[in-house]
């Protein structure tokens, strides 16, 4: 058993802190957009929700994705264990196939109304920065963990592969949600393989066809292959509006209690649904291609 497996918590925490520090510094030195709300106001809610979600998972979740992988390996459950694949090959397949599973899960959370009620908490943030990457409703976090455990069990994913995937998931979420202005050539080169901040920022637009695009968190190929790729926002990165047009109150967008009760705000949900129908009817269905700004 490797050092990473025996020291999973230390490894994941170290990577998390390192990526967070780098992205915070990058946001401070090279911000892409001016913020519409103060960091203190937004971070208080986003970080509080993240801590609350982490504690509920640690205290009440019967099994984590890593624990599921260990159980599947011990009981020879899952495709990789049945086929007895070499560990290196199984780890690579785990990273790729779980990435695809998260992409499809993300798409479903946009398409199914009852899942969108939960996921809109993530999109209600009126700005987007490194803290947005961990801002999710508690019920969505639990559902996501359940889905990951099911995928891990079906694959028979190795423990090392799942640890690396979970570490990659949190690290890339902070990276592609960051408010960082990458040089255009660097962004163009990186997005050939991975999701960049500019690519994912389009997904947080208030425009219907931009919000329902660019679902990837790590590999950028899935959106290209499945026709959900929008290169740039129609109004440019500095002119686009981020968040949800139906959520404008700070209590709904920035306070933990407002975020937790947001899926129950029926008037907001009904108005959002109606606006989406009207926007979908009037907006062209083609993907917007223009030079980045």
PDB file of C-alpha atoms in Angstrom:
ATOM      1  CA  UNK A   1       0.000   0.000   0.000  1.00  0.00           C
ATOM      2  CA  UNK A   2       1.417   3.365  -1.051  1.00  0.00           C
ATOM      3  CA  UNK A   3       2.001   6.412   1.139  1.00  0.00           C
ATOM      4  CA  UNK A   4      -0.905   8.218  -0.532  1.00  0.00           C
ATOM      5  CA  UNK A   5      -3.332   5.440   0.385  1.00  0.00           C
ATOM      6  CA  UNK A   6      -2.202   5.273   4.003  1.00  0.00           C
ATOM      7  CA  UNK A   7      -2.172   9.063   4.340  1.00  0.00           C
ATOM      8  CA  UNK A   8      -5.174   9.936   2.175  1.00  0.00           C
ATOM      9  CA  UNK A   9      -6.475  12.773   4.358  1.00  0.00           C
ATOM     10  CA  UNK A  10      -3.060  14.488   4.612  1.00  0.00           C
ATOM     11  CA  UNK A  11      -2.439  14.110   0.877  1.00  0.00           C
ATOM     12  CA  UNK A  12      -5.827  15.502  -0.189  1.00  0.00           C
ATOM     13  CA  UNK A  13      -5.691  18.352   2.330  1.00  0.00           C
ATOM     14  CA  UNK A  14      -2.149  19.318   1.268  1.00  0.00           C
ATOM     15  CA  UNK A  15      -3.100  19.442  -2.404  1.00  0.00           C
ATOM     16  CA  UNK A  16      -6.287  21.371  -1.595  1.00  0.00           C
ATOM     17  CA  UNK A  17      -4.444  24.025   0.436  1.00  0.00           C
ATOM     18  CA  UNK A  18      -1.687  24.337  -2.181  1.00  0.00           C
ATOM     19  CA  UNK A  19      -4.117  24.816  -5.091  1.00  0.00           C
ATOM     20  CA  UNK A  20      -6.261  27.211  -3.047  1.00  0.00           C
ATOM     21  CA  UNK A  21      -3.234  29.350  -2.166  1.00  0.00           C
ATOM     22  CA  UNK A  22      -2.030  29.478  -5.773  1.00  0.00           C
ATOM     23  CA  UNK A  23      -5.457  30.415  -7.154  1.00  0.00           C
ATOM     24  CA  UNK A  24      -6.064  33.082  -4.484  1.00  0.00           C
ATOM     25  CA  UNK A  25      -2.727  34.660  -5.354  1.00  0.00           C
ATOM     26  CA  UNK A  26      -3.494  34.462  -9.081  1.00  0.00           C
ATOM     27  CA  UNK A  27      -6.922  36.065  -8.563  1.00  0.00           C
ATOM     28  CA  UNK A  28      -5.307  38.895  -6.628  1.00  0.00           C
ATOM     29  CA  UNK A  29      -2.550  39.506  -9.184  1.00  0.00           C
ATOM     30  CA  UNK A  30      -4.495  38.885 -12.440  1.00  0.00           C
ATOM     31  CA  UNK A  31      -8.273  39.157 -11.915  1.00  0.00           C
ATOM     32  CA  UNK A  32     -10.433  38.589 -14.998  1.00  0.00           C
ATOM     33  CA  UNK A  33     -13.507  40.529 -13.873  1.00  0.00           C
ATOM     34  CA  UNK A  34     -14.249  43.115 -11.187  1.00  0.00           C
ATOM     35  CA  UNK A  35     -16.437  41.646  -8.444  1.00  0.00           C
ATOM     36  CA  UNK A  36     -19.978  42.959  -7.997  1.00  0.00           C
ATOM     37  CA  UNK A  37     -20.070  42.056  -4.294  1.00  0.00           C
ATOM     38  CA  UNK A  38     -17.380  42.179  -1.635  1.00  0.00           C
ATOM     39  CA  UNK A  39     -15.288  39.088  -0.987  1.00  0.00           C
ATOM     40  CA  UNK A  40     -16.168  39.248   2.704  1.00  0.00           C
ATOM     41  CA  UNK A  41     -19.882  39.036   1.987  1.00  0.00           C
ATOM     42  CA  UNK A  42     -19.618  36.209  -0.540  1.00  0.00           C
ATOM     43  CA  UNK A  43     -16.847  34.205   1.094  1.00  0.00           C
ATOM     44  CA  UNK A  44     -18.627  34.125   4.432  1.00  0.00           C
ATOM     45  CA  UNK A  45     -21.571  32.302   2.862  1.00  0.00           C
ATOM     46  CA  UNK A  46     -19.614  30.130   0.426  1.00  0.00           C
ATOM     47  CA  UNK A  47     -17.064  28.963   2.983  1.00  0.00           C
ATOM     48  CA  UNK A  48     -19.722  28.394   5.663  1.00  0.00           C
ATOM     49  CA  UNK A  49     -21.713  26.202   3.280  1.00  0.00           C
ATOM     50  CA  UNK A  50     -18.576  24.280   2.279  1.00  0.00           C
ATOM     51  CA  UNK A  51     -17.618  23.606   5.906  1.00  0.00           C
ATOM     52  CA  UNK A  52     -21.184  22.577   6.746  1.00  0.00           C
ATOM     53  CA  UNK A  53     -21.276  20.127   3.813  1.00  0.00           C
ATOM     54  CA  UNK A  54     -17.902  18.648   4.730  1.00  0.00           C
ATOM     55  CA  UNK A  55     -18.954  18.100   8.342  1.00  0.00           C
ATOM     56  CA  UNK A  56     -22.250  16.433   7.407  1.00  0.00           C
ATOM     57  CA  UNK A  57     -20.445  14.029   5.074  1.00  0.00           C
ATOM     58  CA  UNK A  58     -17.778  13.208   7.641  1.00  0.00           C
ATOM     59  CA  UNK A  59     -20.279  12.703  10.461  1.00  0.00           C
ATOM     60  CA  UNK A  60     -23.213  11.030   8.753  1.00  0.00           C
ATOM     61  CA  UNK A  61     -22.176   9.506   5.407  1.00  0.00           C
ATOM     62  CA  UNK A  62     -22.068   5.703   5.820  1.00  0.00           C
ATOM     63  CA  UNK A  63     -19.486   5.303   3.054  1.00  0.00           C
ATOM     64  CA  UNK A  64     -17.227   7.508   0.957  1.00  0.00           C
ATOM     65  CA  UNK A  65     -16.064   6.908  -2.604  1.00  0.00           C
ATOM     66  CA  UNK A  66     -12.660   5.760  -1.316  1.00  0.00           C
ATOM     67  CA  UNK A  67     -14.317   3.450   1.229  1.00  0.00           C
ATOM     68  CA  UNK A  68     -16.506   2.008  -1.535  1.00  0.00           C
ATOM     69  CA  UNK A  69     -13.413   1.295  -3.643  1.00  0.00           C
ATOM     70  CA  UNK A  70     -11.786  -0.555  -0.739  1.00  0.00           C
ATOM     71  CA  UNK A  71     -14.959  -2.592  -0.156  1.00  0.00           C
ATOM     72  CA  UNK A  72     -15.296  -3.456  -3.868  1.00  0.00           C
ATOM     73  CA  UNK A  73     -11.662  -4.533  -4.022  1.00  0.00           C
ATOM     74  CA  UNK A  74     -12.003  -6.739  -0.930  1.00  0.00           C
ATOM     75  CA  UNK A  75     -15.147  -8.429  -2.298  1.00  0.00           C
ATOM     76  CA  UNK A  76     -14.031  -8.571  -5.969  1.00  0.00           C
ATOM     77  CA  UNK A  77     -16.953  -6.433  -7.116  1.00  0.00           C
ATOM     78  CA  UNK A  78     -16.894  -4.375 -10.305  1.00  0.00           C
ATOM     79  CA  UNK A  79     -15.625  -4.687 -13.857  1.00  0.00           C
ATOM     80  CA  UNK A  80     -11.961  -3.942 -13.149  1.00  0.00           C
ATOM     81  CA  UNK A  81     -11.803  -6.472 -10.305  1.00  0.00           C
ATOM     82  CA  UNK A  82     -13.524  -9.191 -12.353  1.00  0.00           C
ATOM     83  CA  UNK A  83     -11.194  -8.627 -15.308  1.00  0.00           C
ATOM     84  CA  UNK A  84      -8.181  -8.337 -12.984  1.00  0.00           C
ATOM     85  CA  UNK A  85      -6.824  -5.346 -14.896  1.00  0.00           C
ATOM     86  CA  UNK A  86      -3.295  -4.102 -14.129  1.00  0.00           C
ATOM     87  CA  UNK A  87      -3.504  -1.370 -11.488  1.00  0.00           C
ATOM     88  CA  UNK A  88      -1.940   1.364 -13.642  1.00  0.00           C
ATOM     89  CA  UNK A  89      -4.398   0.694 -16.473  1.00  0.00           C
ATOM     90  CA  UNK A  90      -7.302   0.564 -14.016  1.00  0.00           C
ATOM     91  CA  UNK A  91      -6.253   3.883 -12.466  1.00  0.00           C
ATOM     92  CA  UNK A  92      -6.132   5.609 -15.870  1.00  0.00           C
ATOM     93  CA  UNK A  93      -9.545   4.220 -16.832  1.00  0.00           C
ATOM     94  CA  UNK A  94     -10.921   5.301 -13.452  1.00  0.00           C
ATOM     95  CA  UNK A  95      -9.809   8.902 -13.983  1.00  0.00           C
ATOM     96  CA  UNK A  96     -11.292   9.029 -17.495  1.00  0.00           C
ATOM     97  CA  UNK A  97     -14.565   7.179 -16.895  1.00  0.00           C
ATOM     98  CA  UNK A  98     -15.360   8.913 -13.608  1.00  0.00           C
ATOM     99  CA  UNK A  99     -14.670  12.223 -15.316  1.00  0.00           C
ATOM    100  CA  UNK A 100     -17.256  11.286 -17.953  1.00  0.00           C
ATOM    101  CA  UNK A 101     -19.710  10.203 -15.232  1.00  0.00           C
ATOM    102  CA  UNK A 102     -19.398  13.566 -13.454  1.00  0.00           C
ATOM    103  CA  UNK A 103     -19.884  15.369 -16.776  1.00  0.00           C
ATOM    104  CA  UNK A 104     -23.117  13.453 -17.404  1.00  0.00           C
ATOM    105  CA  UNK A 105     -24.269  13.949 -13.811  1.00  0.00           C
ATOM    106  CA  UNK A 106     -23.738  17.690 -14.174  1.00  0.00           C
ATOM    107  CA  UNK A 107     -25.811  17.710 -17.355  1.00  0.00           C
ATOM    108  CA  UNK A 108     -28.651  15.835 -15.636  1.00  0.00           C
ATOM    109  CA  UNK A 109     -28.655  18.363 -12.789  1.00  0.00           C
ATOM    110  CA  UNK A 110     -29.422  20.999 -15.417  1.00  0.00           C
ATOM    111  CA  UNK A 111     -32.025  19.004 -17.338  1.00  0.00           C
ATOM    112  CA  UNK A 112     -34.139  17.448 -14.593  1.00  0.00           C
ATOM    113  CA  UNK A 113     -36.219  20.121 -12.799  1.00  0.00           C
ATOM    114  CA  UNK A 114     -36.034  18.544  -9.326  1.00  0.00           C
ATOM    115  CA  UNK A 115     -32.247  18.262  -9.595  1.00  0.00           C
ATOM    116  CA  UNK A 116     -31.959  21.807 -10.961  1.00  0.00           C
ATOM    117  CA  UNK A 117     -33.708  23.091  -7.823  1.00  0.00           C
ATOM    118  CA  UNK A 118     -30.683  21.905  -5.879  1.00  0.00           C
ATOM    119  CA  UNK A 119     -28.023  22.826  -8.410  1.00  0.00           C
ATOM    120  CA  UNK A 120     -29.232  26.406  -8.849  1.00  0.00           C
ATOM    121  CA  UNK A 121     -27.644  27.174  -5.458  1.00  0.00           C
ATOM    122  CA  UNK A 122     -24.288  26.795  -7.197  1.00  0.00           C
ATOM    123  CA  UNK A 123     -25.361  29.095 -10.036  1.00  0.00           C
ATOM    124  CA  UNK A 124     -26.937  31.737  -7.808  1.00  0.00           C
ATOM    125  CA  UNK A 125     -23.516  33.145  -6.894  1.00  0.00           C
ATOM    126  CA  UNK A 126     -23.463  36.650  -8.413  1.00  0.00           C
ATOM    127  CA  UNK A 127     -19.713  36.441  -8.988  1.00  0.00           C
ATOM    128  CA  UNK A 128     -17.470  33.496  -9.713  1.00  0.00           C
ATOM    129  CA  UNK A 129     -14.159  32.857  -7.994  1.00  0.00           C
ATOM    130  CA  UNK A 130     -12.232  30.062  -6.322  1.00  0.00           C
ATOM    131  CA  UNK A 131     -14.824  29.715  -3.510  1.00  0.00           C
ATOM    132  CA  UNK A 132     -17.654  29.094  -5.998  1.00  0.00           C
ATOM    133  CA  UNK A 133     -16.085  25.732  -6.849  1.00  0.00           C
ATOM    134  CA  UNK A 134     -17.200  24.260  -3.522  1.00  0.00           C
ATOM    135  CA  UNK A 135     -20.542  26.066  -3.212  1.00  0.00           C
ATOM    136  CA  UNK A 136     -23.254  23.389  -3.512  1.00  0.00           C
ATOM    137  CA  UNK A 137     -26.473  22.620  -1.693  1.00  0.00           C
ATOM    138  CA  UNK A 138     -26.023  19.974   1.009  1.00  0.00           C
ATOM    139  CA  UNK A 139     -28.538  17.595  -0.580  1.00  0.00           C
ATOM    140  CA  UNK A 140     -26.699  17.849  -3.908  1.00  0.00           C
ATOM    141  CA  UNK A 141     -23.429  16.988  -2.158  1.00  0.00           C
ATOM    142  CA  UNK A 142     -25.037  13.873  -0.691  1.00  0.00           C
ATOM    143  CA  UNK A 143     -26.547  12.840  -4.034  1.00  0.00           C
ATOM    144  CA  UNK A 144     -23.200  13.381  -5.754  1.00  0.00           C
ATOM    145  CA  UNK A 145     -21.458  11.169  -3.212  1.00  0.00           C
ATOM    146  CA  UNK A 146     -24.077   8.455  -3.724  1.00  0.00           C
ATOM    147  CA  UNK A 147     -23.608   8.604  -7.501  1.00  0.00           C
ATOM    148  CA  UNK A 148     -19.834   8.445  -7.163  1.00  0.00           C
ATOM    149  CA  UNK A 149     -20.072   5.432  -4.862  1.00  0.00           C
ATOM    150  CA  UNK A 150     -22.317   3.618  -7.365  1.00  0.00           C
ATOM    151  CA  UNK A 151     -19.926   4.368 -10.240  1.00  0.00           C
ATOM    152  CA  UNK A 152     -16.923   3.254  -8.181  1.00  0.00           C
ATOM    153  CA  UNK A 153     -18.699   0.014  -7.275  1.00  0.00           C
ATOM    154  CA  UNK A 154     -19.720  -0.762 -10.858  1.00  0.00           C
ATOM    155  CA  UNK A 155     -16.223  -0.072 -12.162  1.00  0.00           C
ATOM    156  CA  UNK A 156     -14.426  -1.812  -9.310  1.00  0.00           C
ATOM    157  CA  UNK A 157     -12.188   1.259  -9.305  1.00  0.00           C
ATOM    158  CA  UNK A 158      -8.876   0.882  -7.420  1.00  0.00           C
ATOM    159  CA  UNK A 159      -8.454   2.831  -4.197  1.00  0.00           C
ATOM    160  CA  UNK A 160      -5.517   4.805  -5.587  1.00  0.00           C
ATOM    161  CA  UNK A 161      -7.517   5.783  -8.656  1.00  0.00           C
ATOM    162  CA  UNK A 162     -10.410   7.079  -6.558  1.00  0.00           C
ATOM    163  CA  UNK A 163      -8.117   9.067  -4.249  1.00  0.00           C
ATOM    164  CA  UNK A 164      -6.454  10.687  -7.254  1.00  0.00           C
ATOM    165  CA  UNK A 165      -9.838  11.401  -8.837  1.00  0.00           C
ATOM    166  CA  UNK A 166     -11.268  13.002  -5.696  1.00  0.00           C
ATOM    167  CA  UNK A 167      -8.122  15.119  -5.333  1.00  0.00           C
ATOM    168  CA  UNK A 168      -8.308  16.124  -8.986  1.00  0.00           C
ATOM    169  CA  UNK A 169     -12.008  16.936  -8.652  1.00  0.00           C
ATOM    170  CA  UNK A 170     -11.521  19.472  -5.862  1.00  0.00           C
ATOM    171  CA  UNK A 171      -8.369  20.944  -7.371  1.00  0.00           C
ATOM    172  CA  UNK A 172      -9.846  21.447 -10.846  1.00  0.00           C
ATOM    173  CA  UNK A 173     -13.063  22.879  -9.382  1.00  0.00           C
ATOM    174  CA  UNK A 174     -11.009  25.609  -7.710  1.00  0.00           C
ATOM    175  CA  UNK A 175      -8.954  26.190 -10.861  1.00  0.00           C
ATOM    176  CA  UNK A 176     -11.755  26.492 -13.410  1.00  0.00           C
ATOM    177  CA  UNK A 177     -13.995  28.563 -11.119  1.00  0.00           C
ATOM    178  CA  UNK A 178     -11.221  31.031 -10.354  1.00  0.00           C
ATOM    179  CA  UNK A 179     -11.450  34.670 -11.408  1.00  0.00           C
ATOM    180  CA  UNK A 180      -8.093  34.523 -13.172  1.00  0.00           C
ATOM    181  CA  UNK A 181      -7.125  36.151 -16.456  1.00  0.00           C
ATOM    182  CA  UNK A 182      -4.992  33.606 -18.267  1.00  0.00           C
ATOM    183  CA  UNK A 183      -3.069  34.804 -21.335  1.00  0.00           C
ATOM    184  CA  UNK A 184      -5.128  34.060 -24.467  1.00  0.00           C
ATOM    185  CA  UNK A 185      -2.535  31.721 -25.941  1.00  0.00           C
ATOM    186  CA  UNK A 186      -2.226  29.781 -22.681  1.00  0.00           C
ATOM    187  CA  UNK A 187      -6.008  29.467 -22.423  1.00  0.00           C
ATOM    188  CA  UNK A 188      -6.293  28.326 -26.049  1.00  0.00           C
ATOM    189  CA  UNK A 189      -3.587  25.692 -25.535  1.00  0.00           C
ATOM    190  CA  UNK A 190      -4.904  24.419 -22.202  1.00  0.00           C
ATOM    191  CA  UNK A 191      -8.558  24.120 -23.229  1.00  0.00           C
ATOM    192  CA  UNK A 192      -7.605  21.628 -25.903  1.00  0.00           C
ATOM    193  CA  UNK A 193      -7.207  19.166 -23.038  1.00  0.00           C
ATOM    194  CA  UNK A 194      -8.659  20.589 -19.803  1.00  0.00           C
ATOM    195  CA  UNK A 195     -11.399  22.997 -18.737  1.00  0.00           C
ATOM    196  CA  UNK A 196      -9.998  26.496 -18.215  1.00  0.00           C
ATOM    197  CA  UNK A 197     -11.500  29.345 -16.153  1.00  0.00           C
ATOM    198  CA  UNK A 198     -12.603  31.150 -19.331  1.00  0.00           C
ATOM    199  CA  UNK A 199     -14.261  28.001 -20.669  1.00  0.00           C
ATOM    200  CA  UNK A 200     -16.169  27.262 -17.474  1.00  0.00           C
ATOM    201  CA  UNK A 201     -17.099  30.877 -16.786  1.00  0.00           C
ATOM    202  CA  UNK A 202     -19.426  30.689 -19.802  1.00  0.00           C
ATOM    203  CA  UNK A 203     -21.384  28.035 -17.908  1.00  0.00           C
ATOM    204  CA  UNK A 204     -22.210  30.551 -15.166  1.00  0.00           C
ATOM    205  CA  UNK A 205     -23.789  33.043 -17.565  1.00  0.00           C
ATOM    206  CA  UNK A 206     -27.395  34.117 -17.027  1.00  0.00           C
ATOM    207  CA  UNK A 207     -28.061  33.357 -20.714  1.00  0.00           C
ATOM    208  CA  UNK A 208     -29.911  30.068 -21.140  1.00  0.00           C
ATOM    209  CA  UNK A 209     -27.818  28.557 -23.954  1.00  0.00           C
ATOM    210  CA  UNK A 210     -24.570  29.538 -22.277  1.00  0.00           C
ATOM    211  CA  UNK A 211     -25.579  28.251 -18.854  1.00  0.00           C
ATOM    212  CA  UNK A 212     -26.566  24.908 -20.409  1.00  0.00           C
ATOM    213  CA  UNK A 213     -23.145  24.303 -21.948  1.00  0.00           C
ATOM    214  CA  UNK A 214     -19.556  23.523 -20.902  1.00  0.00           C
ATOM    215  CA  UNK A 215     -20.479  20.962 -18.252  1.00  0.00           C
ATOM    216  CA  UNK A 216     -16.976  19.535 -17.902  1.00  0.00           C
ATOM    217  CA  UNK A 217     -14.795  20.005 -14.837  1.00  0.00           C
ATOM    218  CA  UNK A 218     -11.538  18.407 -15.986  1.00  0.00           C
ATOM    219  CA  UNK A 219     -11.308  17.062 -19.548  1.00  0.00           C
ATOM    220  CA  UNK A 220     -12.681  19.453 -22.162  1.00  0.00           C
ATOM    221  CA  UNK A 221     -13.298  16.749 -24.773  1.00  0.00           C
ATOM    222  CA  UNK A 222     -16.737  15.688 -23.500  1.00  0.00           C
ATOM    223  CA  UNK A 223     -18.383  19.015 -24.324  1.00  0.00           C
ATOM    224  CA  UNK A 224     -16.762  19.053 -27.747  1.00  0.00           C
ATOM    225  CA  UNK A 225     -17.772  15.481 -28.541  1.00  0.00           C
ATOM    226  CA  UNK A 226     -21.349  15.743 -27.253  1.00  0.00           C
ATOM    227  CA  UNK A 227     -22.179  19.147 -28.748  1.00  0.00           C
ATOM    228  CA  UNK A 228     -22.373  21.212 -25.555  1.00  0.00           C
ATOM    229  CA  UNK A 229     -19.299  23.371 -26.108  1.00  0.00           C
ATOM    230  CA  UNK A 230     -19.603  27.167 -26.231  1.00  0.00           C
ATOM    231  CA  UNK A 231     -16.170  28.777 -26.799  1.00  0.00           C
ATOM    232  CA  UNK A 232     -16.922  32.282 -25.537  1.00  0.00           C
ATOM    233  CA  UNK A 233     -19.853  34.217 -24.022  1.00  0.00           C
ATOM    234  CA  UNK A 234     -21.776  36.368 -26.499  1.00  0.00           C
ATOM    235  CA  UNK A 235     -21.152  39.562 -24.513  1.00  0.00           C
ATOM    236  CA  UNK A 236     -17.542  38.756 -23.674  1.00  0.00           C
ATOM    237  CA  UNK A 237     -16.182  37.771 -20.280  1.00  0.00           C
ATOM    238  CA  UNK A 238     -16.269  41.292 -18.903  1.00  0.00           C
ATOM    239  CA  UNK A 239     -19.693  42.102 -20.330  1.00  0.00           C
ATOM    240  CA  UNK A 240     -21.495  38.874 -19.447  1.00  0.00           C
ATOM    241  CA  UNK A 241     -23.761  38.686 -16.420  1.00  0.00           C
ATOM    242  CA  UNK A 242     -23.045  35.887 -13.946  1.00  0.00           C
ATOM    243  CA  UNK A 243     -25.568  34.148 -11.702  1.00  0.00           C
ATOM    244  CA  UNK A 244     -29.321  33.712 -12.055  1.00  0.00           C
ATOM    245  CA  UNK A 245     -31.492  36.535 -13.315  1.00  0.00           C
ATOM    246  CA  UNK A 246     -34.218  35.443 -10.877  1.00  0.00           C
ATOM    247  CA  UNK A 247     -31.965  35.601  -7.782  1.00  0.00           C
ATOM    248  CA  UNK A 248     -30.824  39.101  -6.947  1.00  0.00           C
ATOM    249  CA  UNK A 249     -31.132  39.338  -3.169  1.00  0.00           C
ATOM    250  CA  UNK A 250     -27.939  38.993  -1.174  1.00  0.00           C
ATOM    251  CA  UNK A 251     -29.742  36.807   1.373  1.00  0.00           C
ATOM    252  CA  UNK A 252     -30.541  34.269  -1.350  1.00  0.00           C
ATOM    253  CA  UNK A 253     -27.135  34.399  -3.037  1.00  0.00           C
ATOM    254  CA  UNK A 254     -24.624  34.998  -0.242  1.00  0.00           C
ATOM    255  CA  UNK A 255     -25.990  33.816   3.120  1.00  0.00           C
ATOM    256  CA  UNK A 256     -25.888  30.157   4.096  1.00  0.00           C
ATOM    257  CA  UNK A 257     -29.505  30.023   5.292  1.00  0.00           C
ATOM    258  CA  UNK A 258     -30.680  31.720   2.106  1.00  0.00           C
ATOM    259  CA  UNK A 259     -28.745  29.238  -0.006  1.00  0.00           C
ATOM    260  CA  UNK A 260     -30.065  26.209   1.879  1.00  0.00           C
ATOM    261  CA  UNK A 261     -33.694  27.314   1.509  1.00  0.00           C
ATOM    262  CA  UNK A 262     -33.355  28.485  -2.097  1.00  0.00           C
ATOM    263  CA  UNK A 263     -34.666  25.197  -3.605  1.00  0.00           C
ATOM    264  CA  UNK A 264     -37.901  25.772  -1.671  1.00  0.00           C
ATOM    265  CA  UNK A 265     -38.506  29.276  -3.048  1.00  0.00           C
ATOM    266  CA  UNK A 266     -41.358  28.357  -5.351  1.00  0.00           C
ATOM    267  CA  UNK A 267     -41.886  31.815  -6.845  1.00  0.00           C
ATOM    268  CA  UNK A 268     -38.242  32.040  -7.855  1.00  0.00           C
ATOM    269  CA  UNK A 269     -38.326  28.544  -9.337  1.00  0.00           C
ATOM    270  CA  UNK A 270     -41.512  29.169 -11.300  1.00  0.00           C
ATOM    271  CA  UNK A 271     -40.195  32.482 -12.622  1.00  0.00           C
ATOM    272  CA  UNK A 272     -36.898  30.864 -13.583  1.00  0.00           C
ATOM    273  CA  UNK A 273     -38.712  28.087 -15.438  1.00  0.00           C
ATOM    274  CA  UNK A 274     -40.881  30.540 -17.353  1.00  0.00           C
ATOM    275  CA  UNK A 275     -37.920  32.763 -18.224  1.00  0.00           C
ATOM    276  CA  UNK A 276     -35.961  29.755 -19.460  1.00  0.00           C
ATOM    277  CA  UNK A 277     -38.838  28.714 -21.730  1.00  0.00           C
ATOM    278  CA  UNK A 278     -39.133  32.216 -23.178  1.00  0.00           C
ATOM    279  CA  UNK A 279     -35.370  32.571 -23.605  1.00  0.00           C
ATOM    280  CA  UNK A 280     -35.068  29.168 -25.234  1.00  0.00           C
ATOM    281  CA  UNK A 281     -37.829  30.073 -27.693  1.00  0.00           C
ATOM    282  CA  UNK A 282     -36.176  33.328 -28.788  1.00  0.00           C
ATOM    283  CA  UNK A 283     -32.468  32.534 -28.666  1.00  0.00           C
ATOM    284  CA  UNK A 284     -30.781  30.778 -31.608  1.00  0.00           C
ATOM    285  CA  UNK A 285     -29.736  27.221 -30.842  1.00  0.00           C
ATOM    286  CA  UNK A 286     -26.302  27.470 -32.482  1.00  0.00           C
ATOM    287  CA  UNK A 287     -23.194  27.878 -30.349  1.00  0.00           C
ATOM    288  CA  UNK A 288     -21.771  31.359 -30.089  1.00  0.00           C
ATOM    289  CA  UNK A 289     -18.328  31.657 -31.580  1.00  0.00           C
ATOM    290  CA  UNK A 290     -16.411  34.875 -31.175  1.00  0.00           C
ATOM    291  CA  UNK A 291     -12.999  36.092 -30.130  1.00  0.00           C
ATOM    292  CA  UNK A 292     -12.371  36.012 -26.380  1.00  0.00           C
ATOM    293  CA  UNK A 293     -12.312  39.307 -24.508  1.00  0.00           C
TER     294      UNK A 293
END
